[in-house]
Amino acid sequence: MRIGIVLYPTFGGSGVLATELGMALANKGHQVHFITYRQPVRLSAFNANIFYHEVRITTYPLFEYPPYESALASTIVDVVLNQKLDLLHVHYAIPHALSAYIARQILRKNDGIRLPVITTLHGTDITLVGKDKTYEPVVTFSINESDAITAVSDNLKEETYKSFHVKKDIEVITNFVDVARFSKKPIDAFRKAVAPNGERILIHASNFRKLKRVDDVVRIFAKVRQHLPAKLMMVGDGPERHAAEELSRELNICDDVRFVGKQEQMEDIMVISDLFLLTSEYESFGLSALEAMAARVPVLSSNAGGLPEINVHGVTGYMAPVGHIDEMADYAISILKDDETLGRFKQAAFDHACKFDIHQIVPRYEALYESVLAAVV
Ligand code: GMT
């Protein structure tokens, strides 16, 4: 198949997932055309089946806000015509599903082409931004105009039906992880550089938005640190990073907390870690937690949104209500207190991650594409 994938190219989970999906489809022989405004961060290796089409955003003194939807729709039209795409798969509804709809109308009217569109809902496009009045009518309309809709968790499917008048069926296709890549052997020298005296390594990775509650991560770590030698790695960047750094100074733990910024080789970092922390107010899924589990790292998370669908309480880690820092710290200590317990959680996390392996989930997207194509012809 010739598949167009529209995505955000940044470090956010939807962009990561869309890139990994495209690369997996290309490895299976499909021709994949990524359409976005910058080279996606996880798109590094050369593959003869992968193409990247940049959406050029031209500026003009009149435009305080350049019309990205229009530029994207025009690029989609161009790619469909020149690359003879069979279908378009857009990740994150805003504004991608709308641009897909516009492109489809243009192609139908001008060229008599019927472009099948699949929209995958990821999280904040529904729960935070999408249901805001500013966007809701457009999101509802463009979701309903898609030929197929998928959501990355049962929770997100429910949230979508609750907040939007979606008349169509939403298929849940969960996020996935390339277990083989994340379960690599840890690099000892790297582990020693972070934890020279064999301290436990706790890790958090996100885009440091308010919703991630990174302060909670720092506070939980401070409590754990009182009970056992430990280091904390904070991976990523975003608006709350500075406040989290300040807090670690205030709590006098800054020597044990490393802010390492955005990282491309997440597998190398995950695999040297002992516990992944995800304290978010909401996660539709929590892809970073799944990547941690594939690297044999148990997860301590909040129980918000779709997190209970991947983190099995008492087995792959623990969950507590949002903001329950003391409870979370107690759980962290109980996982990290001895090697035997930690080893048990590590193995269980890995076993559970295998159920979300890329080789299990990608065929579900292929089957969906086939069924959409069959319905359109
Ligand atoms: O919240 C983020 O970190 C970014 C956001 C995105 O769309 O890039 O992530 C959402 O999609 C991810 C991939 O499906 C999910 O794993 C995240 O849970 C989801 N974030 C939220 O729901 C807050």
mmCIF file of C-alpha atoms and ligand atoms in Angstrom:
data_model
loop_
_atom_site.group_PDB
_atom_site.id
_atom_site.type_symbol
_atom_site.label_atom_id
_atom_site.label_comp_id
_atom_site.label_asym_id
_atom_site.label_seq_id
_atom_site.Cartn_x
_atom_site.Cartn_y
_atom_site.Cartn_z
ATOM 1 C CA MET A 1 0.000 0.000 0.000
ATOM 2 C CA ARG A 2 1.017 3.632 -0.435
ATOM 3 C CA ILE A 3 0.237 5.243 2.886
ATOM 4 C CA GLY A 4 0.323 8.911 3.850
ATOM 5 C CA ILE A 5 0.912 9.629 7.542
ATOM 6 C CA VAL A 6 0.202 13.086 8.955
ATOM 7 C CA LEU A 7 1.737 13.709 12.368
ATOM 8 C CA TYR A 8 3.379 16.146 14.746
ATOM 9 C CA PRO A 9 7.149 15.745 14.352
ATOM 10 C CA THR A 10 7.980 16.625 17.973
ATOM 11 C CA PHE A 11 8.823 14.523 21.043
ATOM 12 C CA GLY A 12 5.122 14.098 21.985
ATOM 13 C CA GLY A 13 3.718 10.587 22.188
ATOM 14 C CA SER A 14 1.445 10.869 19.152
ATOM 15 C CA GLY A 15 4.353 11.837 16.895
ATOM 16 C CA VAL A 16 6.534 9.066 18.290
ATOM 17 C CA LEU A 17 3.805 6.471 17.786
ATOM 18 C CA ALA A 18 3.013 7.653 14.249
ATOM 19 C CA THR A 19 6.690 7.572 13.278
ATOM 20 C CA GLU A 20 7.203 4.102 14.736
ATOM 21 C CA LEU A 21 4.084 2.897 12.917
ATOM 22 C CA GLY A 22 5.290 4.337 9.605
ATOM 23 C CA MET A 23 8.728 2.771 10.001
ATOM 24 C CA ALA A 24 7.190 -0.612 10.859
ATOM 25 C CA LEU A 25 4.881 -0.441 7.827
ATOM 26 C CA ALA A 26 7.848 0.479 5.605
ATOM 27 C CA ASN A 27 9.775 -2.522 6.944
ATOM 28 C CA LYS A 28 6.827 -4.683 5.914
ATOM 29 C CA GLY A 29 7.081 -3.409 2.324
ATOM 30 C CA HIS A 30 4.515 -0.601 2.303
ATOM 31 C CA GLN A 31 5.484 2.763 0.896
ATOM 32 C CA VAL A 32 5.127 5.370 3.637
ATOM 33 C CA HIS A 33 4.904 9.132 3.112
ATOM 34 C CA PHE A 34 5.267 11.244 6.252
ATOM 35 C CA ILE A 35 3.671 14.673 5.904
ATOM 36 C CA THR A 36 4.533 17.309 8.504
ATOM 37 C CA TYR A 37 6.407 20.575 9.008
ATOM 38 C CA ARG A 38 9.731 19.162 10.259
ATOM 39 C CA GLN A 39 11.659 15.901 10.115
ATOM 40 C CA PRO A 40 10.031 13.674 12.810
ATOM 41 C CA VAL A 41 12.377 13.146 15.768
ATOM 42 C CA ARG A 42 12.311 9.370 15.700
ATOM 43 C CA LEU A 43 12.836 9.212 11.916
ATOM 44 C CA SER A 44 16.557 8.671 11.681
ATOM 45 C CA ALA A 45 17.512 5.501 9.769
ATOM 46 C CA PHE A 46 17.353 5.405 5.958
ATOM 47 C CA ASN A 47 14.674 3.169 4.477
ATOM 48 C CA ALA A 48 13.978 3.024 0.736
ATOM 49 C CA ASN A 49 10.221 2.816 1.446
ATOM 50 C CA ILE A 50 10.085 5.998 3.531
ATOM 51 C CA PHE A 51 9.489 9.488 2.164
ATOM 52 C CA TYR A 52 9.227 12.742 4.043
ATOM 53 C CA HIS A 53 7.225 15.661 2.639
ATOM 54 C CA GLU A 54 7.672 18.959 4.393
ATOM 55 C CA VAL A 55 4.718 21.281 4.822
ATOM 56 C CA ARG A 56 6.186 24.668 3.954
ATOM 57 C CA ILE A 57 4.729 27.415 6.060
ATOM 58 C CA THR A 58 5.209 30.656 4.212
ATOM 59 C CA THR A 59 5.037 33.810 6.237
ATOM 60 C CA TYR A 60 3.517 37.077 5.149
ATOM 61 C CA PRO A 61 3.380 40.338 7.098
ATOM 62 C CA LEU A 62 -0.411 40.114 7.212
ATOM 63 C CA PHE A 63 -0.340 36.719 8.918
ATOM 64 C CA GLU A 64 0.122 36.934 12.636
ATOM 65 C CA TYR A 65 -0.784 33.233 12.632
ATOM 66 C CA PRO A 66 0.244 31.474 9.395
ATOM 67 C CA PRO A 67 -2.649 29.260 8.191
ATOM 68 C CA TYR A 68 -1.120 25.827 8.833
ATOM 69 C CA GLU A 69 -4.355 23.931 8.060
ATOM 70 C CA SER A 70 -4.335 25.322 4.524
ATOM 71 C CA ALA A 71 -0.631 24.629 3.956
ATOM 72 C CA LEU A 72 -1.106 21.073 5.220
ATOM 73 C CA ALA A 73 -4.212 20.453 3.091
ATOM 74 C CA SER A 74 -2.399 21.719 -0.024
ATOM 75 C CA THR A 75 0.603 19.495 0.720
ATOM 76 C CA ILE A 76 -1.679 16.479 1.174
ATOM 77 C CA VAL A 77 -3.301 17.173 -2.220
ATOM 78 C CA ASP A 78 0.136 17.468 -3.827
ATOM 79 C CA VAL A 79 1.452 14.244 -2.263
ATOM 80 C CA VAL A 80 -1.692 12.256 -3.095
ATOM 81 C CA LEU A 81 -1.537 13.342 -6.742
ATOM 82 C CA ASN A 82 2.193 12.874 -7.210
ATOM 83 C CA GLN A 83 2.742 9.776 -5.104
ATOM 84 C CA LYS A 84 -0.588 8.083 -5.844
ATOM 85 C CA LEU A 85 -1.407 7.444 -2.187
ATOM 86 C CA ASP A 86 -3.984 4.747 -1.435
ATOM 87 C CA LEU A 87 -5.002 6.270 1.888
ATOM 88 C CA LEU A 88 -4.188 8.881 4.499
ATOM 89 C CA HIS A 89 -3.733 8.156 8.211
ATOM 90 C CA VAL A 90 -3.780 11.252 10.419
ATOM 91 C CA HIS A 91 -2.546 11.235 14.013
ATOM 92 C CA TYR A 92 -4.012 13.756 16.467
ATOM 93 C CA ALA A 93 -7.307 15.265 15.380
ATOM 94 C CA ILE A 94 -6.356 18.948 15.580
ATOM 95 C CA PRO A 95 -5.896 20.217 12.916
ATOM 96 C CA HIS A 96 -4.897 17.114 10.958
ATOM 97 C CA ALA A 97 -8.377 15.611 10.555
ATOM 98 C CA LEU A 98 -9.683 18.934 9.255
ATOM 99 C CA SER A 99 -6.847 19.343 6.725
ATOM 100 C CA ALA A 100 -7.484 15.768 5.577
ATOM 101 C CA TYR A 101 -11.153 16.602 5.044
ATOM 102 C CA ILE A 102 -10.307 19.730 3.025
ATOM 103 C CA ALA A 103 -7.769 17.831 0.904
ATOM 104 C CA ARG A 104 -10.306 15.095 0.291
ATOM 105 C CA GLN A 105 -12.905 17.563 -0.943
ATOM 106 C CA ILE A 106 -10.410 19.186 -3.315
ATOM 107 C CA LEU A 107 -9.261 15.827 -4.708
ATOM 108 C CA ARG A 108 -12.829 14.652 -5.207
ATOM 109 C CA LYS A 109 -13.977 17.801 -6.971
ATOM 110 C CA ASN A 110 -10.888 18.530 -9.078
ATOM 111 C CA ASP A 111 -9.540 15.095 -9.839
ATOM 112 C CA GLY A 112 -12.352 12.633 -9.143
ATOM 113 C CA ILE A 113 -10.171 10.909 -6.535
ATOM 114 C CA ARG A 114 -11.712 9.377 -3.420
ATOM 115 C CA LEU A 115 -9.109 9.566 -0.634
ATOM 116 C CA PRO A 116 -9.828 7.272 2.335
ATOM 117 C CA VAL A 117 -8.966 8.939 5.666
ATOM 118 C CA ILE A 118 -8.258 7.257 8.996
ATOM 119 C CA THR A 119 -8.023 9.408 12.124
ATOM 120 C CA THR A 120 -6.248 8.210 15.261
ATOM 121 C CA LEU A 121 -7.147 10.062 18.451
ATOM 122 C CA HIS A 122 -4.290 10.314 20.916
ATOM 123 C CA GLY A 123 -5.308 12.218 24.034
ATOM 124 C CA THR A 124 -5.209 15.946 24.469
ATOM 125 C CA ASP A 125 -6.766 16.377 21.011
ATOM 126 C CA ILE A 126 -9.894 15.063 22.801
ATOM 127 C CA THR A 127 -9.536 15.588 26.519
ATOM 128 C CA LEU A 128 -7.900 18.973 26.848
ATOM 129 C CA VAL A 129 -7.735 21.008 23.656
ATOM 130 C CA GLY A 130 -10.348 19.282 21.515
ATOM 131 C CA LYS A 131 -13.332 19.744 23.776
ATOM 132 C CA ASP A 132 -12.574 23.418 24.294
ATOM 133 C CA LYS A 133 -15.327 25.438 22.598
ATOM 134 C CA THR A 134 -12.708 27.034 20.355
ATOM 135 C CA TYR A 135 -12.185 23.749 18.548
ATOM 136 C CA GLU A 136 -15.054 21.394 19.438
ATOM 137 C CA PRO A 137 -17.333 21.889 16.372
ATOM 138 C CA VAL A 138 -14.433 21.401 13.959
ATOM 139 C CA VAL A 139 -13.107 18.383 15.835
ATOM 140 C CA THR A 140 -16.557 16.745 15.949
ATOM 141 C CA PHE A 141 -17.146 17.420 12.262
ATOM 142 C CA SER A 142 -13.780 16.210 11.022
ATOM 143 C CA ILE A 143 -13.796 13.083 13.191
ATOM 144 C CA ASN A 144 -17.228 12.179 11.821
ATOM 145 C CA GLU A 145 -16.029 12.747 8.254
ATOM 146 C CA SER A 146 -13.187 10.207 8.635
ATOM 147 C CA ASP A 147 -13.689 6.772 7.087
ATOM 148 C CA ALA A 148 -12.364 5.120 10.225
ATOM 149 C CA ILE A 149 -11.550 6.370 13.700
ATOM 150 C CA THR A 150 -9.225 4.739 16.188
ATOM 151 C CA ALA A 151 -8.383 5.582 19.800
ATOM 152 C CA VAL A 152 -5.278 4.460 21.661
ATOM 153 C CA SER A 153 -7.135 3.162 24.739
ATOM 154 C CA ASP A 154 -10.601 2.187 25.962
ATOM 155 C CA ASN A 155 -10.529 5.193 28.237
ATOM 156 C CA LEU A 156 -9.939 7.585 25.333
ATOM 157 C CA LYS A 157 -12.736 5.964 23.361
ATOM 158 C CA GLU A 158 -15.121 6.566 26.300
ATOM 159 C CA GLU A 159 -13.896 10.143 26.730
ATOM 160 C CA THR A 160 -14.502 10.805 23.029
ATOM 161 C CA TYR A 161 -18.079 9.544 23.152
ATOM 162 C CA LYS A 162 -18.653 11.561 26.331
ATOM 163 C CA SER A 163 -17.397 14.877 24.928
ATOM 164 C CA PHE A 164 -18.272 14.755 21.217
ATOM 165 C CA HIS A 165 -21.258 13.728 19.129
ATOM 166 C CA VAL A 166 -19.358 11.038 17.307
ATOM 167 C CA LYS A 167 -21.778 8.853 15.396
ATOM 168 C CA LYS A 168 -19.294 6.331 14.080
ATOM 169 C CA ASP A 169 -17.673 3.344 15.698
ATOM 170 C CA ILE A 170 -14.297 4.017 17.305
ATOM 171 C CA GLU A 171 -11.912 1.086 17.161
ATOM 172 C CA VAL A 172 -9.414 0.817 19.990
ATOM 173 C CA ILE A 173 -5.952 -0.017 18.699
ATOM 174 C CA THR A 174 -3.611 0.394 21.622
ATOM 175 C CA ASN A 175 -0.211 1.982 21.346
ATOM 176 C CA PHE A 176 2.713 -0.379 20.929
ATOM 177 C CA VAL A 177 6.413 -0.678 21.596
ATOM 178 C CA ASP A 178 9.286 -2.331 19.785
ATOM 179 C CA VAL A 179 10.181 -4.709 22.614
ATOM 180 C CA ALA A 180 13.345 -5.955 20.872
ATOM 181 C CA ARG A 181 14.715 -2.430 20.709
ATOM 182 C CA PHE A 182 13.903 -1.473 24.304
ATOM 183 C CA SER A 183 15.027 -4.710 25.935
ATOM 184 C CA LYS A 184 18.656 -4.272 24.904
ATOM 185 C CA LYS A 185 21.578 -4.931 27.246
ATOM 186 C CA PRO A 186 22.334 -1.981 29.569
ATOM 187 C CA ILE A 187 25.589 -0.124 28.961
ATOM 188 C CA ASP A 188 27.445 -0.510 32.282
ATOM 189 C CA ALA A 189 29.577 2.599 31.836
ATOM 190 C CA PHE A 190 26.440 4.660 31.328
ATOM 191 C CA ARG A 191 24.829 3.272 34.460
ATOM 192 C CA LYS A 192 27.996 3.990 36.454
ATOM 193 C CA ALA A 193 28.110 7.566 35.157
ATOM 194 C CA VAL A 194 24.627 8.182 36.534
ATOM 195 C CA ALA A 195 24.819 6.079 39.695
ATOM 196 C CA PRO A 196 28.538 5.593 40.535
ATOM 197 C CA ASN A 197 27.866 3.852 43.858
ATOM 198 C CA GLY A 198 25.183 1.472 42.680
ATOM 199 C CA GLU A 199 22.308 3.768 43.663
ATOM 200 C CA ARG A 200 18.822 2.950 42.361
ATOM 201 C CA ILE A 201 17.944 4.974 39.265
ATOM 202 C CA LEU A 202 14.484 6.518 39.018
ATOM 203 C CA ILE A 203 13.436 8.111 35.768
ATOM 204 C CA HIS A 204 10.745 10.414 34.418
ATOM 205 C CA ALA A 205 10.337 11.375 30.753
ATOM 206 C CA SER A 206 7.805 13.818 29.364
ATOM 207 C CA ASN A 207 7.268 17.201 27.762
ATOM 208 C CA PHE A 208 7.119 18.802 31.228
ATOM 209 C CA ARG A 209 3.672 20.292 30.758
ATOM 210 C CA LYS A 210 1.572 21.156 33.838
ATOM 211 C CA LEU A 211 -0.569 18.080 33.265
ATOM 212 C CA LYS A 212 2.486 15.840 33.892
ATOM 213 C CA ARG A 213 2.837 17.088 37.505
ATOM 214 C CA VAL A 214 6.625 16.922 37.419
ATOM 215 C CA ASP A 215 6.755 18.516 40.884
ATOM 216 C CA ASP A 216 5.168 15.339 42.218
ATOM 217 C CA VAL A 217 7.997 13.342 40.644
ATOM 218 C CA VAL A 218 10.605 15.467 42.428
ATOM 219 C CA ARG A 219 8.741 15.272 45.761
ATOM 220 C CA ILE A 220 8.329 11.500 45.538
ATOM 221 C CA PHE A 221 12.021 11.154 44.773
ATOM 222 C CA ALA A 222 12.937 13.331 47.777
ATOM 223 C CA LYS A 223 11.017 10.912 50.038
ATOM 224 C CA VAL A 224 12.537 7.819 48.443
ATOM 225 C CA ARG A 225 15.987 9.395 48.798
ATOM 226 C CA GLN A 226 15.494 9.533 52.585
ATOM 227 C CA HIS A 227 15.165 5.745 52.682
ATOM 228 C CA LEU A 228 17.653 4.487 50.135
ATOM 229 C CA PRO A 229 20.496 5.739 47.931
ATOM 230 C CA ALA A 230 18.984 6.831 44.636
ATOM 231 C CA LYS A 231 19.366 9.087 41.618
ATOM 232 C CA LEU A 232 16.648 10.682 39.503
ATOM 233 C CA MET A 233 16.899 11.287 35.765
ATOM 234 C CA MET A 234 14.502 13.855 34.337
ATOM 235 C CA VAL A 235 14.311 13.415 30.566
ATOM 236 C CA GLY A 236 12.650 15.938 28.268
ATOM 237 C CA ASP A 237 11.931 19.610 28.326
ATOM 238 C CA GLY A 238 8.941 21.928 28.626
ATOM 239 C CA PRO A 239 7.308 24.737 30.564
ATOM 240 C CA GLU A 240 7.551 23.145 34.045
ATOM 241 C CA ARG A 241 11.183 22.151 33.845
ATOM 242 C CA HIS A 242 12.533 25.278 35.497
ATOM 243 C CA ALA A 243 10.155 25.017 38.472
ATOM 244 C CA ALA A 244 11.108 21.354 38.933
ATOM 245 C CA GLU A 245 14.793 22.295 38.972
ATOM 246 C CA GLU A 246 14.090 24.995 41.537
ATOM 247 C CA LEU A 247 12.169 22.525 43.681
ATOM 248 C CA SER A 248 15.006 20.019 43.650
ATOM 249 C CA ARG A 249 17.302 22.794 44.920
ATOM 250 C CA GLU A 250 14.813 23.779 47.617
ATOM 251 C CA LEU A 251 14.510 20.173 48.750
ATOM 252 C CA ASN A 252 18.279 19.902 48.788
ATOM 253 C CA ILE A 253 18.413 16.941 46.447
ATOM 254 C CA CYS A 254 19.769 18.640 43.346
ATOM 255 C CA ASP A 255 23.032 16.659 43.450
ATOM 256 C CA ASP A 256 20.981 13.512 42.944
ATOM 257 C CA VAL A 257 18.699 14.834 40.207
ATOM 258 C CA ARG A 258 19.868 15.154 36.617
ATOM 259 C CA PHE A 259 17.888 17.094 34.041
ATOM 260 C CA VAL A 260 19.172 15.610 30.801
ATOM 261 C CA GLY A 261 16.902 17.394 28.306
ATOM 262 C CA LYS A 262 15.389 15.826 25.185
ATOM 263 C CA GLN A 263 16.927 12.509 24.236
ATOM 264 C CA GLU A 264 16.622 10.514 21.033
ATOM 265 C CA GLN A 265 18.081 7.187 22.231
ATOM 266 C CA MET A 266 15.420 6.575 24.890
ATOM 267 C CA GLU A 267 16.131 2.852 24.951
ATOM 268 C CA ASP A 268 19.712 3.401 26.227
ATOM 269 C CA ILE A 269 18.424 5.553 29.068
ATOM 270 C CA MET A 270 15.413 3.435 29.988
ATOM 271 C CA VAL A 271 17.385 0.232 30.158
ATOM 272 C CA ILE A 272 19.731 1.445 32.924
ATOM 273 C CA SER A 273 16.776 2.567 35.091
ATOM 274 C CA ASP A 274 15.019 0.835 37.997
ATOM 275 C CA LEU A 275 11.703 2.674 38.264
ATOM 276 C CA PHE A 276 9.731 4.890 35.887
ATOM 277 C CA LEU A 277 7.560 7.640 37.404
ATOM 278 C CA LEU A 278 4.496 9.023 35.634
ATOM 279 C CA THR A 279 2.375 11.151 37.950
ATOM 280 C CA SER A 280 0.143 12.788 35.306
ATOM 281 C CA GLU A 281 -3.252 14.307 35.911
ATOM 282 C CA TYR A 282 -4.369 12.463 32.775
ATOM 283 C CA GLU A 283 -2.847 10.102 30.215
ATOM 284 C CA SER A 284 -4.919 8.506 27.505
ATOM 285 C CA PHE A 285 -2.301 5.756 27.419
ATOM 286 C CA GLY A 286 1.185 6.724 28.628
ATOM 287 C CA LEU A 287 3.451 5.498 25.845
ATOM 288 C CA SER A 288 6.629 6.373 27.753
ATOM 289 C CA ALA A 289 5.527 4.052 30.579
ATOM 290 C CA LEU A 290 5.103 1.210 28.098
ATOM 291 C CA GLU A 291 8.561 1.891 26.644
ATOM 292 C CA ALA A 292 9.946 1.734 30.188
ATOM 293 C CA MET A 293 8.251 -1.614 30.801
ATOM 294 C CA ALA A 294 9.732 -3.012 27.582
ATOM 295 C CA ALA A 295 13.134 -1.994 28.986
ATOM 296 C CA ARG A 296 12.344 -4.077 32.127
ATOM 297 C CA VAL A 297 11.542 -1.014 34.225
ATOM 298 C CA PRO A 298 8.526 -1.160 36.570
ATOM 299 C CA VAL A 299 6.171 1.812 36.601
ATOM 300 C CA LEU A 300 4.873 3.943 39.435
ATOM 301 C CA SER A 301 2.022 5.994 38.055
ATOM 302 C CA SER A 302 -1.165 7.806 38.853
ATOM 303 C CA ASN A 303 -4.325 5.861 38.074
ATOM 304 C CA ALA A 304 -5.659 8.524 35.707
ATOM 305 C CA GLY A 305 -7.200 7.923 32.281
ATOM 306 C CA GLY A 306 -5.870 4.911 30.419
ATOM 307 C CA LEU A 307 -2.925 4.219 32.741
ATOM 308 C CA PRO A 308 -4.696 1.272 34.460
ATOM 309 C CA GLU A 309 -4.886 -0.335 31.003
ATOM 310 C CA ILE A 310 -1.099 -0.713 30.903
ATOM 311 C CA ASN A 311 0.166 -0.591 34.492
ATOM 312 C CA VAL A 312 -1.026 -3.597 36.487
ATOM 313 C CA HIS A 313 -1.204 -2.581 40.145
ATOM 314 C CA GLY A 314 1.072 -4.759 42.304
ATOM 315 C CA VAL A 315 2.448 -6.623 39.282
ATOM 316 C CA THR A 316 4.150 -4.291 36.776
ATOM 317 C CA GLY A 317 4.387 -1.502 39.339
ATOM 318 C CA TYR A 318 1.883 0.440 41.408
ATOM 319 C CA MET A 319 -0.724 3.156 40.931
ATOM 320 C CA ALA A 320 -2.154 5.765 43.290
ATOM 321 C CA PRO A 321 -4.644 8.603 42.866
ATOM 322 C CA VAL A 322 -3.293 11.798 41.293
ATOM 323 C CA GLY A 323 -1.277 13.851 43.784
ATOM 324 C CA HIS A 324 -1.000 11.143 46.488
ATOM 325 C CA ILE A 325 2.711 11.693 46.916
ATOM 326 C CA ASP A 326 3.200 9.840 50.220
ATOM 327 C CA GLU A 327 1.424 6.748 48.943
ATOM 328 C CA MET A 328 3.445 6.817 45.738
ATOM 329 C CA ALA A 329 6.725 7.211 47.653
ATOM 330 C CA ASP A 330 5.832 4.214 49.862
ATOM 331 C CA TYR A 331 5.128 2.140 46.757
ATOM 332 C CA ALA A 332 8.431 3.221 45.186
ATOM 333 C CA ILE A 333 10.347 2.184 48.291
ATOM 334 C CA SER A 334 8.566 -1.162 48.413
ATOM 335 C CA ILE A 335 9.629 -1.925 44.818
ATOM 336 C CA LEU A 336 13.207 -0.712 45.218
ATOM 337 C CA LYS A 337 13.962 -1.990 48.732
ATOM 338 C CA ASP A 338 15.665 -5.249 47.711
ATOM 339 C CA ASP A 339 17.024 -6.834 44.537
ATOM 340 C CA GLU A 340 14.689 -9.789 44.650
ATOM 341 C CA THR A 341 11.506 -7.680 44.728
ATOM 342 C CA LEU A 342 12.856 -5.314 42.099
ATOM 343 C CA GLY A 343 13.792 -8.268 39.883
ATOM 344 C CA ARG A 344 10.252 -9.657 40.161
ATOM 345 C CA PHE A 345 8.671 -6.343 39.159
ATOM 346 C CA LYS A 346 11.169 -5.926 36.313
ATOM 347 C CA GLN A 347 10.305 -9.307 34.846
ATOM 348 C CA ALA A 348 6.554 -8.735 35.204
ATOM 349 C CA ALA A 349 6.824 -5.315 33.557
ATOM 350 C CA PHE A 350 8.688 -6.839 30.638
ATOM 351 C CA ASP A 351 6.237 -9.743 30.265
ATOM 352 C CA HIS A 352 3.307 -7.341 30.202
ATOM 353 C CA ALA A 353 4.983 -5.027 27.661
ATOM 354 C CA CYS A 354 5.329 -8.011 25.306
ATOM 355 C CA LYS A 355 1.524 -8.024 24.959
ATOM 356 C CA PHE A 356 1.856 -4.577 23.331
ATOM 357 C CA ASP A 357 4.712 -5.546 21.038
ATOM 358 C CA ILE A 358 4.883 -3.812 17.669
ATOM 359 C CA HIS A 359 4.504 -7.142 15.864
ATOM 360 C CA GLN A 360 1.141 -7.740 17.548
ATOM 361 C CA ILE A 361 -0.363 -4.304 16.979
ATOM 362 C CA VAL A 362 0.834 -3.125 13.551
ATOM 363 C CA PRO A 363 -1.108 -5.897 11.733
ATOM 364 C CA ARG A 364 -4.256 -4.440 13.281
ATOM 365 C CA TYR A 365 -3.643 -1.156 11.462
ATOM 366 C CA GLU A 366 -2.957 -3.048 8.228
ATOM 367 C CA ALA A 367 -6.251 -4.922 8.630
ATOM 368 C CA LEU A 368 -8.053 -1.639 9.238
ATOM 369 C CA TYR A 369 -6.504 -0.096 6.107
ATOM 370 C CA GLU A 370 -7.611 -3.127 4.064
ATOM 371 C CA SER A 371 -11.158 -2.889 5.364
ATOM 372 C CA VAL A 372 -11.364 0.855 4.690
ATOM 373 C CA LEU A 373 -10.043 0.380 1.146
ATOM 374 C CA ALA A 374 -12.493 -2.441 0.529
ATOM 375 C CA ALA A 375 -15.409 -0.297 1.716
ATOM 376 C CA VAL A 376 -14.404 2.669 -0.438
ATOM 377 C CA VAL A 377 -13.986 0.799 -3.749
HETATM 378 O O1 GMT B 1 0.771 14.270 26.366
HETATM 379 C C1 GMT B 1 1.762 14.129 25.696
HETATM 380 O O2 GMT B 1 2.845 13.861 26.191
HETATM 381 C C2 GMT B 1 1.712 14.309 24.215
HETATM 382 C C3 GMT B 1 0.552 13.646 23.616
HETATM 383 C C4 GMT B 1 0.659 13.650 22.119
HETATM 384 O O3 GMT B 1 -0.363 13.540 21.514
HETATM 385 O O4 GMT B 1 1.711 13.746 21.513
HETATM 386 O O5 GMT B 1 0.416 12.325 24.144
HETATM 387 C C5 GMT B 1 -0.832 11.672 24.032
HETATM 388 O O6 GMT B 1 -0.644 10.633 23.077
HETATM 389 C C6 GMT B 1 0.254 9.603 23.473
HETATM 390 C C7 GMT B 1 0.396 8.612 22.315
HETATM 391 O O7 GMT B 1 -0.808 8.020 21.982
HETATM 392 C C8 GMT B 1 -0.258 8.923 24.748
HETATM 393 O O8 GMT B 1 0.642 7.906 25.146
HETATM 394 C C9 GMT B 1 -0.359 9.982 25.857
HETATM 395 O O9 GMT B 1 -0.899 9.381 27.002
HETATM 396 C C10 GMT B 1 -1.262 11.119 25.396
HETATM 397 N N1 GMT B 1 -1.208 12.205 26.381
HETATM 398 C C11 GMT B 1 -2.281 12.527 27.119
HETATM 399 O O10 GMT B 1 -3.346 11.939 27.041
HETATM 400 C C12 GMT B 1 -2.069 13.623 28.069
#
